[in-house]
């Protein structure tokens, strides 16, 4: 099916929007009137630009408050419409959108609405244009799709059809099943948007919080299935008003938009993508750092041993049980400082995983970073984190990244551990995109988003995980561009006994994050602990959480660069990440850092 996007969904000038839509692979655009009015390009030039970019102009929406109005007003509306139809000829657009009236002078008279829309359609037909009538969820007298359809049906004009908009339908809680009663050829256009489930005024909800399908709480795919059963064969078009997308760069937003449509098309069975290959574990986490010393000291205190060195690059492998950390002191580190730059994911089929990622528009990284490297499949996540699809220990059938490393003499690591979760900081405008990316590309599930109070802002965090909890990635973001999200990136190590691990860390000279006594006083009020246990937590800075599935005990190291470690002891049934304790952790981290 053809795909389209409304220019209002993207930021920038009309030219920038068109370029972004074309690069992301859309077939067409809906041109929003304000975008044309503000453009120095004439309608003919816009048409030519679209043609150059391989885009059709699928819809134009210059008309408001047209129908069910007194005759004098309707006469003026027709005059305005004639002007716009002439312009549409130059623009190369053959479908005009007419939203249900919100005018105070509109009357509640379906017969009048039908007669006037029919007259408008007659005029449009003279210009070779079709009129698509859409019920706004806040329309004055027409606010549901079935009502708009009844008026279109009554008008009975071949150049008059309806436009369905998933937001207007689903935000009102209308049952989309009734769409199947509309003949497909009378559905002139389909606009798609999702939205988070919010209890708020529907107009504000629509104008500010729409998002791409799969990023909110609506069953957009379910609605599209009903539409497809009518035989509709027009474009799937995204019309998304969103405060964040308005500010973010058009290029990545258009890619995010197209990825959401690909997922939707896959869900409704009109596009075939390579099947998801869900990762089965974390092979490694790669830290980049300009200065190996503090990172090595931290890893050493945690019990990691330096076990191997890359054969051709300044990269060390550190291991503790099943947890592997690469420490890269190469050029990237000198540019960006200490941070978490790459994740190796164990994959049942690395090549197939990369093919899926590529089909979903993830940038594919060169298979060999240097001529002598083992060829690995890798893609970049929206935040720039490199994701490697690994087959650790499965050579010679599959390339094994470990073959790039030569063992160095070391003491065996004392205690078992593995990576429990990784927490990544997302750019503030890519939160929804990040969750959709990890679901789509890696086949992970997104858990609910949680808000966490920070002394200087608000963090939002959402984990993506596989069904078995072997891969858990927490995607965090500050709520405003200026937020300090310095303390969101971390590597959590699962240990069998967090008390023993915390003691060993201290004994080895590690610097734990101190937790205020008030926190433990509150714990005493909330939970009953065996004698002495809470005192131990207080002494070691251990935090505690519990859900229906069990308990979670965890503590933190101080931050090095932009990264810190967490030690966690997780009861098998506990599903969370100690979000309840995050405000205390964030405050402690702010208190412990040098003054700005
Ligand atoms: Mg709409
Ligand atoms: Mg954590």
Coordinates of C-alpha atoms and ligand atoms in Angstrom, one line a residue:
X1 CA 0.0 0.0 0.0
X2 CA 1.1 3.5 -0.6
X3 CA 2.3 5.5 2.4
X4 CA 1.9 9.2 3.0
X5 CA 2.6 11.8 5.7
X6 CA 1.1 15.1 6.5
X7 CA 3.6 17.9 6.4
X8 CA 2.3 19.1 9.8
X9 CA 3.9 16.0 11.4
X10 CA 7.4 17.2 10.6
X11 CA 9.4 20.3 11.6
X12 CA 11.1 22.9 9.4
X13 CA 10.3 24.6 6.1
X14 CA 8.0 23.0 3.5
X15 CA 11.1 22.1 1.5
X16 CA 12.8 20.4 4.5
X17 CA 9.6 18.5 5.3
X18 CA 9.3 17.2 1.7
X19 CA 12.9 16.2 1.5
X20 CA 12.7 14.3 4.8
X21 CA 9.5 12.5 3.7
X22 CA 11.1 11.5 0.5
X23 CA 14.3 10.3 2.0
X24 CA 12.4 8.2 4.6
X25 CA 10.7 6.5 1.7
X26 CA 7.2 7.9 1.8
X27 CA 5.2 7.8 -1.5
X28 CA 3.2 11.0 -0.9
X29 CA 2.4 13.9 1.4
X30 CA -0.6 15.7 2.7
X31 CA 0.2 19.4 2.4
X32 CA -1.0 21.4 5.4
X33 CA -2.2 24.8 4.3
X34 CA 0.0 26.8 6.7
X35 CA 3.1 25.0 5.3
X36 CA 2.1 26.2 1.8
X37 CA 1.2 29.8 2.9
X38 CA 4.6 30.1 4.6
X39 CA 6.6 28.8 1.7
X40 CA 8.4 31.0 -0.8
X41 CA 7.7 28.3 -3.4
X42 CA 4.6 28.8 -5.6
X43 CA 2.1 25.9 -5.8
X44 CA 3.5 25.0 -9.2
X45 CA 7.1 24.9 -7.8
X46 CA 5.9 22.8 -4.9
X47 CA 4.3 20.4 -7.4
X48 CA 7.6 20.2 -9.3
X49 CA 9.6 19.7 -6.1
X50 CA 7.4 16.9 -5.1
X51 CA 7.7 15.3 -8.5
X52 CA 11.5 15.6 -8.3
X53 CA 11.4 13.9 -4.9
X54 CA 9.1 11.1 -6.1
X55 CA 6.2 12.3 -3.9
X56 CA 2.6 12.7 -4.9
X57 CA 0.4 15.3 -3.3
X58 CA -2.3 13.1 -1.8
X59 CA -4.3 15.6 0.1
X60 CA -4.7 19.3 0.8
X61 CA -6.8 20.8 3.6
X62 CA -7.5 24.5 3.1
X63 CA -11.3 24.5 3.9
X64 CA -12.9 24.8 7.3
X65 CA -16.4 25.3 8.6
X66 CA -18.0 24.7 5.3
X67 CA -21.2 22.9 5.9
X68 CA -24.6 23.3 7.6
X69 CA -24.3 27.1 7.7
X70 CA -26.8 29.8 6.6
X71 CA -27.0 30.3 2.8
X72 CA -25.1 33.6 2.7
X73 CA -22.2 32.1 4.6
X74 CA -22.2 29.1 2.4
X75 CA -22.1 31.3 -0.7
X76 CA -18.9 32.9 0.7
X77 CA -17.5 29.4 1.4
X78 CA -18.1 28.3 -2.2
X79 CA -16.2 31.4 -3.4
X80 CA -13.3 30.5 -1.1
X81 CA -13.4 26.9 -2.3
X82 CA -13.3 27.9 -5.9
X83 CA -10.0 29.8 -5.3
X84 CA -8.6 26.8 -3.4
X85 CA -9.6 24.3 -6.2
X86 CA -7.8 26.4 -8.7
X87 CA -4.7 26.4 -6.5
X88 CA -5.0 22.6 -6.1
X89 CA -4.8 22.3 -9.8
X90 CA -1.4 24.0 -9.7
X91 CA -0.4 22.0 -6.7
X92 CA -1.4 18.7 -8.4
X93 CA -3.6 17.6 -5.5
X94 CA -6.9 15.9 -6.4
X95 CA -8.4 15.3 -2.9
X96 CA -9.5 18.1 -0.6
X97 CA -10.2 17.4 3.1
X98 CA -13.2 19.1 4.7
X99 CA -13.5 18.7 8.5
X100 CA -16.8 18.8 10.2
X101 CA -17.7 22.3 11.1
X102 CA -16.8 23.8 14.5
X103 CA -18.4 27.2 13.6
X104 CA -20.9 28.7 16.1
X105 CA -23.1 29.5 13.1
X106 CA -23.4 25.8 12.0
X107 CA -26.8 24.3 12.6
X108 CA -27.7 20.8 13.6
X109 CA -29.3 19.8 10.3
X110 CA -27.9 16.8 8.5
X111 CA -30.1 17.4 5.4
X112 CA -28.6 20.9 5.0
X113 CA -25.1 19.6 5.6
X114 CA -25.6 16.9 2.9
X115 CA -27.1 19.4 0.4
X116 CA -24.2 21.9 0.9
X117 CA -21.5 19.2 0.7
X118 CA -23.1 17.9 -2.4
X119 CA -23.0 21.4 -3.9
X120 CA -19.3 21.7 -2.9
X121 CA -18.6 18.3 -4.5
X122 CA -20.2 19.5 -7.7
X123 CA -17.9 22.5 -7.8
X124 CA -14.9 20.3 -6.9
X125 CA -15.8 17.8 -9.7
X126 CA -15.5 20.6 -12.3
X127 CA -11.9 20.9 -11.2
X128 CA -11.3 17.1 -11.2
X129 CA -11.2 17.2 -7.4
X130 CA -12.8 14.9 -4.8
X131 CA -14.0 16.0 -1.4
X132 CA -13.2 13.9 1.7
X133 CA -15.5 14.8 4.6
X134 CA -14.0 14.0 8.1
X135 CA -15.7 14.1 11.5
X136 CA -13.6 16.0 14.0
X137 CA -13.9 14.5 17.4
X138 CA -14.8 18.0 18.6
X139 CA -17.0 18.9 15.6
X140 CA -20.0 21.1 16.6
X141 CA -22.7 18.8 15.4
X142 CA -20.8 16.0 13.6
X143 CA -18.2 14.4 15.7
X144 CA -18.3 10.6 14.9
X145 CA -17.3 8.8 11.8
X146 CA -20.6 7.1 11.3
X147 CA -22.5 10.4 11.5
X148 CA -20.1 11.9 8.8
X149 CA -20.7 8.8 6.7
X150 CA -24.5 9.1 7.0
X151 CA -24.3 12.7 5.7
X152 CA -22.0 11.6 2.8
X153 CA -24.4 8.7 1.9
X154 CA -27.4 11.0 2.0
X155 CA -25.6 13.5 -0.3
X156 CA -25.0 10.7 -2.8
X157 CA -22.5 12.7 -4.9
X158 CA -19.8 10.7 -6.6
X159 CA -17.2 13.3 -5.8
X160 CA -18.0 13.2 -2.1
X161 CA -16.6 10.6 0.2
X162 CA -15.4 10.3 3.7
X163 CA -12.0 10.6 5.4
X164 CA -11.4 8.4 8.4
X165 CA -8.9 9.5 11.0
X166 CA -7.9 7.0 13.7
X167 CA -7.4 9.6 16.3
X168 CA -10.9 11.1 16.0
X169 CA -12.5 7.7 16.0
X170 CA -10.5 6.0 18.8
X171 CA -10.2 9.1 21.1
X172 CA -14.0 9.1 21.3
X173 CA -14.2 5.5 22.1
X174 CA -16.2 4.8 18.9
X175 CA -16.4 1.2 17.8
X176 CA -14.4 1.0 14.6
X177 CA -16.2 -2.2 13.5
X178 CA -18.9 0.0 11.9
X179 CA -16.3 1.1 9.3
X180 CA -17.0 -2.1 7.5
X181 CA -20.5 -0.8 6.7
X182 CA -18.9 1.9 4.5
X183 CA -18.2 0.9 0.9
X184 CA -14.4 1.0 0.3
X185 CA -14.7 3.3 -2.7
X186 CA -16.5 5.9 -0.5
X187 CA -13.5 6.1 1.9
X188 CA -11.5 8.7 0.1
X189 CA -8.7 8.9 2.6
X190 CA -7.3 7.3 5.8
X191 CA -5.3 9.3 8.3
X192 CA -3.5 7.5 11.1
X193 CA -2.3 8.6 14.4
X194 CA -1.9 7.0 17.8
X195 CA -1.9 8.7 21.2
X196 CA -1.1 7.9 24.8
X197 CA -4.2 7.2 26.9
X198 CA -4.7 10.5 28.7
X199 CA -7.8 11.8 30.5
X200 CA -8.0 15.3 28.9
X201 CA -9.9 17.6 26.6
X202 CA -9.9 15.9 23.2
X203 CA -8.9 19.0 21.2
X204 CA -5.8 19.5 23.4
X205 CA -5.1 15.8 23.3
X206 CA -5.2 15.8 19.5
X207 CA -3.2 19.0 19.0
X208 CA -0.3 18.2 21.3
X209 CA -0.1 14.4 22.0
X210 CA -0.7 12.5 18.8
X211 CA 2.1 10.1 18.1
X212 CA 2.9 7.5 15.4
X213 CA 1.1 4.2 15.4
X214 CA 2.5 1.8 17.9
X215 CA 3.8 4.6 20.2
X216 CA 0.5 5.2 22.1
X217 CA -2.3 3.3 23.5
X218 CA -4.8 3.0 20.7
X219 CA -5.4 -0.2 18.6
X220 CA -4.6 1.5 15.3
X221 CA -3.8 -1.8 13.6
X222 CA -7.3 -3.1 14.6
X223 CA -8.9 0.0 13.0
X224 CA -6.9 -0.4 9.9
X225 CA -8.0 -4.1 9.6
X226 CA -11.6 -2.9 9.5
X227 CA -10.8 -0.3 6.9
X228 CA -9.0 -2.9 4.7
X229 CA -12.0 -5.2 4.8
X230 CA -14.0 -2.5 3.0
X231 CA -11.6 -2.8 0.0
X232 CA -10.1 0.7 0.7
X233 CA -7.0 1.0 -1.5
X234 CA -5.9 4.6 -0.9
X235 CA -2.8 5.6 1.1
X236 CA -2.0 5.0 4.7
X237 CA -1.3 8.5 5.8
X238 CA 0.2 9.8 9.0
X239 CA -1.3 12.9 10.4
X240 CA 0.4 13.6 13.7
X241 CA 0.3 16.8 15.7
X242 CA 3.0 16.5 18.4
X243 CA 4.9 19.1 20.4
X244 CA 8.0 17.1 20.4
X245 CA 8.1 16.3 16.7
X246 CA 7.6 19.9 15.9
X247 CA 10.9 20.6 17.6
X248 CA 12.9 17.6 16.6
X249 CA 14.8 17.3 13.3
X250 CA 12.6 16.4 10.4
X251 CA 14.9 13.7 9.0
X252 CA 14.9 11.3 11.9
X253 CA 11.3 12.0 12.7
X254 CA 10.3 11.0 9.1
X255 CA 12.3 7.7 9.5
X256 CA 10.6 7.0 12.9
X257 CA 7.2 7.7 11.2
X258 CA 7.9 5.4 8.3
X259 CA 9.2 2.6 10.7
X260 CA 5.9 2.9 12.6
X261 CA 4.0 2.4 9.3
X262 CA 6.1 -0.6 8.3
X263 CA 5.3 -2.2 11.7
X264 CA 1.6 -1.4 11.2
X265 CA 1.7 -2.8 7.7
X266 CA 3.4 -5.9 9.0
X267 CA 0.7 -6.2 11.8
X268 CA -2.2 -6.0 9.3
X269 CA -0.6 -8.3 6.8
X270 CA 0.1 -5.9 3.9
X271 CA 3.9 -5.9 4.2
X272 CA 6.2 -8.7 4.6
X273 CA 9.4 -8.0 6.6
X274 CA 12.1 -10.4 7.7
X275 CA 10.8 -12.0 11.0
X276 CA 12.1 -10.6 14.2
X277 CA 15.1 -12.4 15.7
X278 CA 14.8 -11.9 19.5
X279 CA 18.1 -11.6 21.3
X280 CA 18.8 -14.3 23.9
X281 CA 21.3 -12.5 26.1
X282 CA 23.8 -9.7 26.5
X283 CA 27.2 -10.7 25.0
X284 CA 28.9 -7.5 26.2
X285 CA 28.6 -3.9 27.0
X286 CA 31.3 -1.6 25.6
X287 CA 32.5 1.5 27.5
X288 CA 34.5 4.1 25.7
X289 CA 36.8 6.2 27.8
X290 CA 39.7 8.6 27.2
X291 CA 41.3 7.4 30.5
X292 CA 41.3 3.7 31.3
X293 CA 42.5 4.2 34.9
X294 CA 39.3 5.2 36.8
X295 CA 37.3 2.7 34.7
X296 CA 39.8 -0.1 35.4
X297 CA 39.8 0.7 39.1
X298 CA 36.0 0.6 39.2
X299 CA 35.8 -2.7 37.3
X300 CA 38.6 -4.2 39.5
X301 CA 36.8 -3.2 42.7
X302 CA 33.6 -4.9 41.4
X303 CA 35.6 -8.1 40.9
X304 CA 36.1 -8.0 37.2
X305 CA 39.3 -9.4 35.8
X306 CA 41.0 -8.1 32.6
X307 CA 41.0 -11.3 30.6
X308 CA 41.9 -10.4 27.0
X309 CA 43.0 -7.6 24.8
X310 CA 41.9 -6.9 21.2
X311 CA 44.4 -8.0 18.7
X312 CA 44.6 -4.7 16.8
X313 CA 42.8 -2.0 18.8
X314 CA 43.1 -0.4 22.3
X315 CA 40.2 -2.5 23.6
X316 CA 40.3 -4.6 26.7
X317 CA 37.9 -7.4 27.7
X318 CA 36.9 -7.5 31.4
X319 CA 35.0 -10.4 32.8
X320 CA 33.1 -11.3 35.9
X321 CA 31.1 -14.5 35.7
X322 CA 29.0 -14.2 32.5
X323 CA 29.3 -10.4 32.5
X324 CA 31.6 -9.0 29.9
X325 CA 32.7 -5.4 29.6
X326 CA 34.8 -4.0 26.8
X327 CA 36.9 -0.9 27.6
X328 CA 37.7 1.0 24.5
X329 CA 40.3 3.8 24.7
X330 CA 40.2 4.5 21.0
X331 CA 39.4 7.6 19.1
X332 CA 35.6 7.6 19.9
X333 CA 36.5 7.9 23.6
X334 CA 38.6 11.0 23.1
X335 CA 35.7 12.6 21.4
X336 CA 32.8 11.7 23.7
X337 CA 34.3 11.0 27.2
X338 CA 33.5 8.0 29.2
X339 CA 30.2 6.4 28.2
X340 CA 28.3 3.3 27.2
X341 CA 28.8 3.2 23.4
X342 CA 27.8 -0.3 22.3
X343 CA 25.9 -3.4 23.3
X344 CA 26.6 -6.9 22.1
X345 CA 23.4 -9.0 21.9
X346 CA 23.4 -12.7 21.7
X347 CA 21.5 -13.6 18.6
X348 CA 20.2 -16.9 17.3
X349 CA 20.8 -15.6 13.8
X350 CA 22.9 -12.5 13.6
X351 CA 22.5 -12.0 9.8
X352 CA 18.7 -12.4 9.9
X353 CA 18.6 -9.9 12.8
X354 CA 20.6 -7.4 10.8
X355 CA 18.3 -7.9 7.7
X356 CA 15.2 -7.2 9.9
X357 CA 16.9 -4.1 11.3
X358 CA 17.8 -2.9 7.8
X359 CA 14.2 -3.5 6.6
X360 CA 13.1 -1.3 9.5
X361 CA 15.4 1.5 8.4
X362 CA 18.1 1.1 11.1
X363 CA 21.5 2.3 9.9
X364 CA 23.6 -0.7 9.2
X365 CA 27.2 -0.4 10.4
X366 CA 30.2 -1.7 8.4
X367 CA 30.6 -5.4 9.1
X368 CA 34.3 -5.0 9.7
X369 CA 35.4 -2.0 11.6
X370 CA 39.0 -2.8 10.5
X371 CA 40.2 -5.1 7.7
X372 CA 41.5 -7.7 10.2
X373 CA 38.3 -7.8 12.3
X374 CA 35.9 -10.6 12.5
X375 CA 32.9 -9.6 10.4
X376 CA 30.0 -8.7 12.7
X377 CA 26.5 -7.6 12.0
X378 CA 25.7 -4.3 13.7
X379 CA 23.2 -1.4 13.5
X380 CA 22.9 1.9 15.2
X381 CA 20.0 2.6 17.6
X382 CA 18.4 6.1 17.3
X383 CA 20.5 7.4 20.2
X384 CA 23.7 6.3 18.4
X385 CA 24.3 3.2 20.6
X386 CA 25.8 0.5 18.4
X387 CA 24.0 -2.8 18.6
X388 CA 26.1 -5.9 17.6
X389 CA 24.4 -9.2 16.9
X390 CA 26.7 -11.8 18.4
X391 CA 27.2 -15.5 18.2
X392 CA 29.6 -15.8 21.2
X393 CA 31.4 -19.2 21.2
X394 CA 29.6 -20.4 18.1
X395 CA 32.5 -20.3 15.7
X396 CA 33.3 -21.7 13.2
X397 CA 29.6 -21.8 12.0
X398 CA 29.2 -18.1 12.9
X399 CA 31.7 -15.3 13.3
X400 CA 32.7 -15.0 17.0
X401 CA 33.7 -11.5 18.2
X402 CA 35.9 -13.2 20.9
X403 CA 38.3 -14.3 18.1
X404 CA 39.4 -10.7 17.8
X405 CA 40.8 -10.9 21.4
X406 CA 43.9 -12.5 22.7
X407 CA 43.9 -13.8 26.3
X408 CA 46.1 -12.0 28.9
X409 CA 47.2 -13.6 32.2
X410 CA 44.7 -13.0 34.9
X411 CA 43.3 -14.3 38.2
X412 CA 40.0 -16.1 37.9
X413 CA 37.0 -13.8 38.8
X414 CA 35.8 -14.7 42.3
X415 CA 32.0 -14.6 42.1
X416 CA 29.4 -15.3 39.5
X417 CA 27.6 -12.3 37.9
X418 CA 25.8 -11.4 34.8
X419 CA 24.4 -8.3 33.2
X420 CA 20.9 -7.8 34.6
X421 CA 20.0 -4.7 32.7
X422 CA 21.5 -1.8 30.8
X423 CA 20.2 1.8 31.1
X424 CA 20.7 4.1 28.2
X425 CA 20.0 7.9 28.0
X426 CA 17.9 8.9 25.1
X427 CA 17.9 12.3 23.5
X428 CA 14.9 14.1 25.0
X429 CA 12.9 14.1 21.7
X430 CA 13.5 10.4 20.9
X431 CA 11.8 8.6 23.8
X432 CA 8.8 7.2 21.9
X433 CA 11.0 6.5 18.9
X434 CA 13.5 4.5 21.0
X435 CA 10.8 2.2 22.4
X436 CA 9.4 1.6 19.0
X437 CA 12.8 0.9 17.6
X438 CA 13.7 -1.7 20.2
X439 CA 10.3 -3.4 19.8
X440 CA 10.4 -3.3 16.1
X441 CA 14.0 -4.1 15.3
X442 CA 14.8 -6.4 18.2
X443 CA 11.4 -7.9 18.9
X444 CA 11.5 -6.9 22.6
X445 CA 8.4 -5.9 24.6
X446 CA 8.1 -2.4 26.1
X447 CA 7.0 -2.2 29.7
X448 CA 5.1 0.8 31.1
X449 CA 6.7 4.1 31.2
X450 CA 7.5 5.5 34.7
X451 CA 8.1 9.1 35.8
X452 CA 10.9 9.6 38.2
X453 CA 11.5 12.8 40.2
X454 CA 15.0 14.2 39.9
X455 CA 16.0 17.1 42.1
X456 CA 16.4 19.3 39.0
X457 CA 13.8 17.8 36.6
X458 CA 11.8 14.8 35.8
X459 CA 13.1 11.6 34.2
X460 CA 11.0 9.2 32.3
X461 CA 12.0 5.6 31.9
X462 CA 10.7 2.6 30.0
X463 CA 12.2 -0.8 29.9
X464 CA 12.3 -3.1 26.8
X465 CA 12.8 -6.8 27.5
X466 CA 12.5 -10.2 26.0
X467 CA 10.0 -12.7 27.5
X468 CA 12.6 -14.5 29.5
X469 CA 14.1 -11.3 31.0
X470 CA 17.5 -12.2 29.6
X471 CA 17.8 -8.9 27.8
X472 CA 16.6 -5.8 29.6
X473 CA 17.3 -2.3 28.4
X474 CA 16.0 0.7 30.3
X475 CA 15.5 3.7 28.1
X476 CA 15.5 6.9 30.1
X477 CA 15.0 10.5 29.1
X478 CA 14.9 13.9 30.8
X479 CA 11.6 15.7 30.3
X480 CA 13.1 18.9 29.0
X481 CA 16.1 19.6 26.7
X482 CA 18.1 21.3 29.5
X483 CA 17.6 18.4 31.9
X484 CA 20.8 16.9 33.3
X485 CA 20.5 13.2 32.4
X486 CA 24.1 12.6 33.3
X487 CA 23.1 10.0 35.8
X488 CA 20.9 7.7 33.8
X489 CA 23.4 5.6 31.9
X490 CA 24.3 2.5 33.8
X491 CA 25.2 -1.2 33.8
X492 CA 23.4 -3.3 36.4
X493 CA 25.1 -6.6 37.4
X494 CA 23.0 -9.4 38.8
X495 CA 24.7 -11.1 41.8
X496 CA 23.6 -13.9 44.0
X497 CA 24.2 -12.0 47.2
X498 CA 24.2 -8.2 47.0
X499 CA 25.3 -7.8 50.7
X500 CA 28.4 -9.9 50.0
X501 CA 29.0 -8.1 46.7
X502 CA 28.7 -4.7 48.3
X503 CA 31.1 -5.6 51.1
X504 CA 33.6 -7.0 48.7
X505 CA 33.4 -3.8 46.6
X506 CA 34.1 -1.7 49.6
X507 CA 36.9 -3.9 50.8
X508 CA 38.5 -3.7 47.3
X509 CA 38.5 0.1 47.6
X510 CA 35.4 0.8 45.6
X511 CA 33.4 4.0 46.2
X512 CA 29.7 3.2 46.7
X513 CA 27.0 5.8 46.4
X514 CA 26.0 6.9 49.9
X515 CA 22.3 6.7 50.6
X516 CA 20.8 9.0 53.3
X517 CA 19.6 7.5 56.6
X518 CA 16.1 9.0 56.0
X519 CA 15.7 6.5 53.2
X520 CA 16.3 3.5 55.5
X521 CA 14.1 5.0 58.3
X522 CA 11.3 5.0 55.7
X523 CA 12.1 1.4 54.7
X524 CA 11.6 0.4 58.4
X525 CA 8.2 2.0 58.3
X526 CA 7.2 0.3 55.1
X527 CA 8.5 -3.3 55.5
X528 CA 9.4 -5.7 58.2
X529 CA 12.9 -7.1 58.1
X530 CA 14.6 -9.8 60.0
X531 CA 16.8 -8.6 62.8
X532 CA 19.9 -6.8 61.6
X533 CA 19.1 -6.8 57.9
X534 CA 18.0 -3.2 57.7
X535 CA 21.2 -2.1 59.6
X536 CA 23.2 -4.0 57.0
X537 CA 21.4 -2.1 54.2
X538 CA 22.0 1.2 56.0
X539 CA 25.7 0.4 56.4
X540 CA 26.2 -0.6 52.8
X541 CA 23.8 1.9 51.0
X542 CA 21.6 -0.9 49.8
X543 CA 18.1 0.0 48.6
X544 CA 15.1 -2.3 48.7
X545 CA 11.9 -2.7 46.6
X546 CA 9.2 -5.4 46.4
X547 CA 6.5 -6.2 44.0
X548 CA 4.0 -9.1 43.7
X549 CA 6.7 -11.3 42.3
X550 CA 9.4 -10.8 45.0
X551 CA 12.1 -8.5 46.3
X552 CA 14.8 -6.4 44.8
X553 CA 17.9 -5.3 46.6
X554 CA 20.4 -3.0 44.9
X555 CA 23.2 -0.5 45.4
X556 CA 25.2 1.8 43.2
X557 CA 28.7 2.8 42.6
X558 CA 29.8 6.4 42.1
X559 CA 29.7 7.7 38.5
X560 CA 32.8 7.7 36.2
X561 CA 32.3 10.0 33.3
X562 CA 28.7 9.3 32.3
X563 CA 28.4 5.8 33.6
X564 CA 27.9 4.0 36.9
X565 CA 27.3 0.4 37.9
X566 CA 24.5 -1.1 39.9
X567 CA 24.6 -4.3 41.9
X568 CA 21.3 -6.1 42.0
X569 CA 19.9 -9.1 43.7
X570 CA 16.6 -9.9 42.0
X571 CA 14.1 -12.5 43.2
X572 CA 13.1 -14.4 40.1
X573 CA 9.6 -13.1 40.0
X574 CA 10.4 -9.4 40.5
X575 CA 9.8 -7.5 37.2
X576 CA 10.9 -4.0 38.0
X577 CA 14.1 -2.0 38.3
X578 CA 13.7 -0.3 41.7
X579 CA 12.1 2.8 40.1
X580 CA 10.6 3.6 43.4
X581 CA 14.1 4.3 44.7
X582 CA 15.3 6.2 41.7
X583 CA 14.6 9.7 43.2
X584 CA 16.8 8.9 46.2
X585 CA 19.5 7.6 44.0
X586 CA 19.3 10.7 41.7
X587 CA 19.4 13.1 44.6
X588 CA 22.4 11.2 46.1
X589 CA 24.2 11.4 42.7
X590 CA 23.5 15.1 42.4
X591 CA 24.8 15.7 46.0
X592 CA 27.9 13.7 45.2
X593 CA 29.1 15.4 42.1
X594 CA 31.4 18.4 41.9
X595 CA 29.7 21.8 41.8
X596 CA 29.0 23.1 38.3
Ligands
LIG1 MG1 -7.4 14.3 10.4
LIG2 MG1 19.0 0.2 37.3

